Amino acid sequence: MEQPADRRRAWLDAATGWDPEVREAVRQLVAAGESTDTFLDNPVGLPLRAQGGGGLSAGQRLGSYEVVRLVGTGGMGAVYEAVRADDQYRKRVAIKLVQRGLDSELTLARFRRERQILASLEHRNIATLVDGGITPDGQPFLVMEFIEGEPITAWCDARALPISRRIALFRQVCAAVQHAHKNLIVHRDLKPANILVTSDGTVKLLDFGIAKLLGDEPAADGIPLTQGDARAFTPEYASPEQIRGDQLSTATDVYSLGVVLFELLAGRRPHMVGRSMADVARALDQPAPRPSSVVTDAAAVHAGERSAPRLARLLSGELDNITLKSLRKEPERRYGSVEALGEDLQCYLSGRPVAAERDWVGYRIRKFVQRNTAAVAASILVLLALAGGAIATARESRRMRIERTKALSVSGFLQQLLSSVQPATGGRDVPVSEVLAQAAAQMDSGLANQPGVRGELEAVVGQSYLSLGRFDDAEPHFRKELDLARQVDGAASVSAVRGLFHLGSLFARKGEIERADSYFVTAADTKRRLSSNPDLLLVDILSSRASLEHDRGRLPASEALHREVLALRRALEGERSDNVASSLNNVAVSVGEQNRWGEADSLHRAAVAILRRNHPEPNPALADALGALAAALDFEGKGTAADSAFQEVLALRLKLLGAKHPDYNFTLLGYATFLMEHGRFQEAVDRSSQILANRGGSLPDTHPVIPAALLIYGKSLDGLGRMDEGGAAIEECVALRRKIYPPTHWLVGNSERHLGEHYTRAARYADAERVLLHGYGLVLAGLGPDHPRTQDAVKALAELYRRWGRPAQEAEYRAKLPKTQG
């Protein structure tokens, strides 16, 4: 242990070359000595594996809970993953159990105290107590929320998280600890191992096993601060008063948070010392260094900076002072509360003066100028611009009056339209299609002299038809919108860009990729000529182009564009907007289809977390994100979790939209597909039948969900052995897509591939060959040879020839597949 840490392994290998068993034993002891988490968890003399008998085994039941596996062991007991498995619901939980051999009165007292504390805490950043009880042989246990995450330092380093985002994450920790303090609880063991971050970026504070209720005397809870030389805390993160055994307060947690903050910023703890109490006490007598003075190149890389000097400059000043104020030896000189520490960090993030910085006039002026650079620069120029400003103000005022008049006209027209429908119908419900038809007729007669107003209304009607899947009805309204925009505002105008975007969106929905892209490219080029500053309209155009790249099968290009859109939306709307969540989902889909499912899962969950925060009540955007997560979970092989997610989405959309809405039926289609692919054919038939029941009503044959539902219905019937019925449904799907889409569209070819697979299963090999070859040609031309759908078509042909007994042709098509699939 006296060797430098980076040379210990080589030294040990050289010193123990005569006995590999000794080398391994020493290596384990060194690992135990270096590990913060095993110092108290494994008292001297106990092995580093599960300690004591009387543990739980997989499949064992504790009341309503079924044990899945041992997760780990600690100073007071073992933690198991379990599921609630009764008739109420299934829920993943963690069971904390005092181990046999460690169930002394002291340990049991700590365990009871932890249960008491957790029962009083309810905060999104604190692991939740779910239940508790006694095992049949008398051991107490806690049932807690199962947290799957990484220590906060490891989570940040693995993602090269920049300093600003590390601070934002750390403020979640502050919020959790402050909540405990408000409930008169001091944690006493804050360290990265007890601060986990889940895949969606949510902090969870764990392990209140040695927490203390404020107002208790030092040993009033029956839990002494020491056991001989083994302290009930982790020395590297302990405050000086903990080391000395003095009375503790909330300032103790402020100090420990300061150590964690130091480590997040500088990549190491402030005092790098040995494990003995004497070493720790001597180190704490010395002032902590500034984080900026100890950073390394490795820490810079982990924080996304190019070098240690760049990171040091970033930390120098305010962040140094905030951290050192948290680490003062005297409790009264630290921040007065964790809330004050969190507020100072927020001041740093928002460019306001921080309390830890020396308060002088020049500093406050500098901070004001940094926060308001544009405003200060404008103020300097204001006297020179008064005359021009008066002219510009008059022009802007006139423009605003015009826009206000237009908005009032649009609003008035819609109100008149909606109020005029009811009396004419004798009280009956009026279909949306009837309202839209009446709107189109009234625009022709009533708005001939207001082209600007009419252009806006053409867009409204076109979007309404588009949402109903009535593409042919939507197109003339979008074309009229574009014509009027060019007539009123010119071809190089924002209104013309919006018209181009709407037409591109229409053709994208119709599956006419090249035609859609031409409109998007023209719209983006025009928008960039109007202004070099990106705005939300340009971002929407780029997002649509990214989706087209995905449809073409160009997944890396799609991912790059979606990541660009994500960065722009974060800059324009902040980290937590609904549109940022949408972009996270889009990036997730792109990376998932490149078989990076772990990354996709994390991105989907981040999107869901944003939308859950933004929308406590049921919301369509949240339903969209959950639907995408469900599909990703399915691809990851997490069938049970995917099933639950699909059902949550269906419940949300049913509540929000009703059973006839196209979006609800799209989700139903996704779930039916999931059921079919998991061999649950009868359920898939039932779900796809629900969709087809709306055919001719809320879902015309031209709506893309209808042929897709016919396909799932037919394939599921095949799976049930009802081949004649299945074939008829799949043939009807192909016929519909040939009617809806151009004859050379890849979707037609993909449908023919499914029909060919049906013919293969039915041993109609000649029919199968005919449709499979034709479908393969369409998909190949539309998506290219590397697209997954093209490869599916190749596999279908290879399987046909295998069953048909034509090995040469089978080999020809197997050769077209990547080696991993061939």
mmCIF file of C-alpha atoms in Angstrom, residues 43 274 285 726 729 792:
data_model
loop_
_atom_site.group_PDB
_atom_site.id
_atom_site.type_symbol
_atom_site.label_atom_id
_atom_site.label_comp_id
_atom_site.label_asym_id
_atom_site.label_seq_id
_atom_site.Cartn_x
_atom_site.Cartn_y
_atom_site.Cartn_z
ATOM 1 C CA PRO A 43 -15.353 -5.852 8.992
ATOM 2 C CA GLY A 274 -4.533 6.436 3.689
ATOM 3 C CA ASP A 285 -6.046 19.661 9.627
ATOM 4 C CA GLY A 726 -54.738 -14.953 -43.494
ATOM 5 C CA ALA A 729 -56.190 -10.296 -45.566
ATOM 6 C CA ASP A 792 -35.636 -9.072 -45.260
#
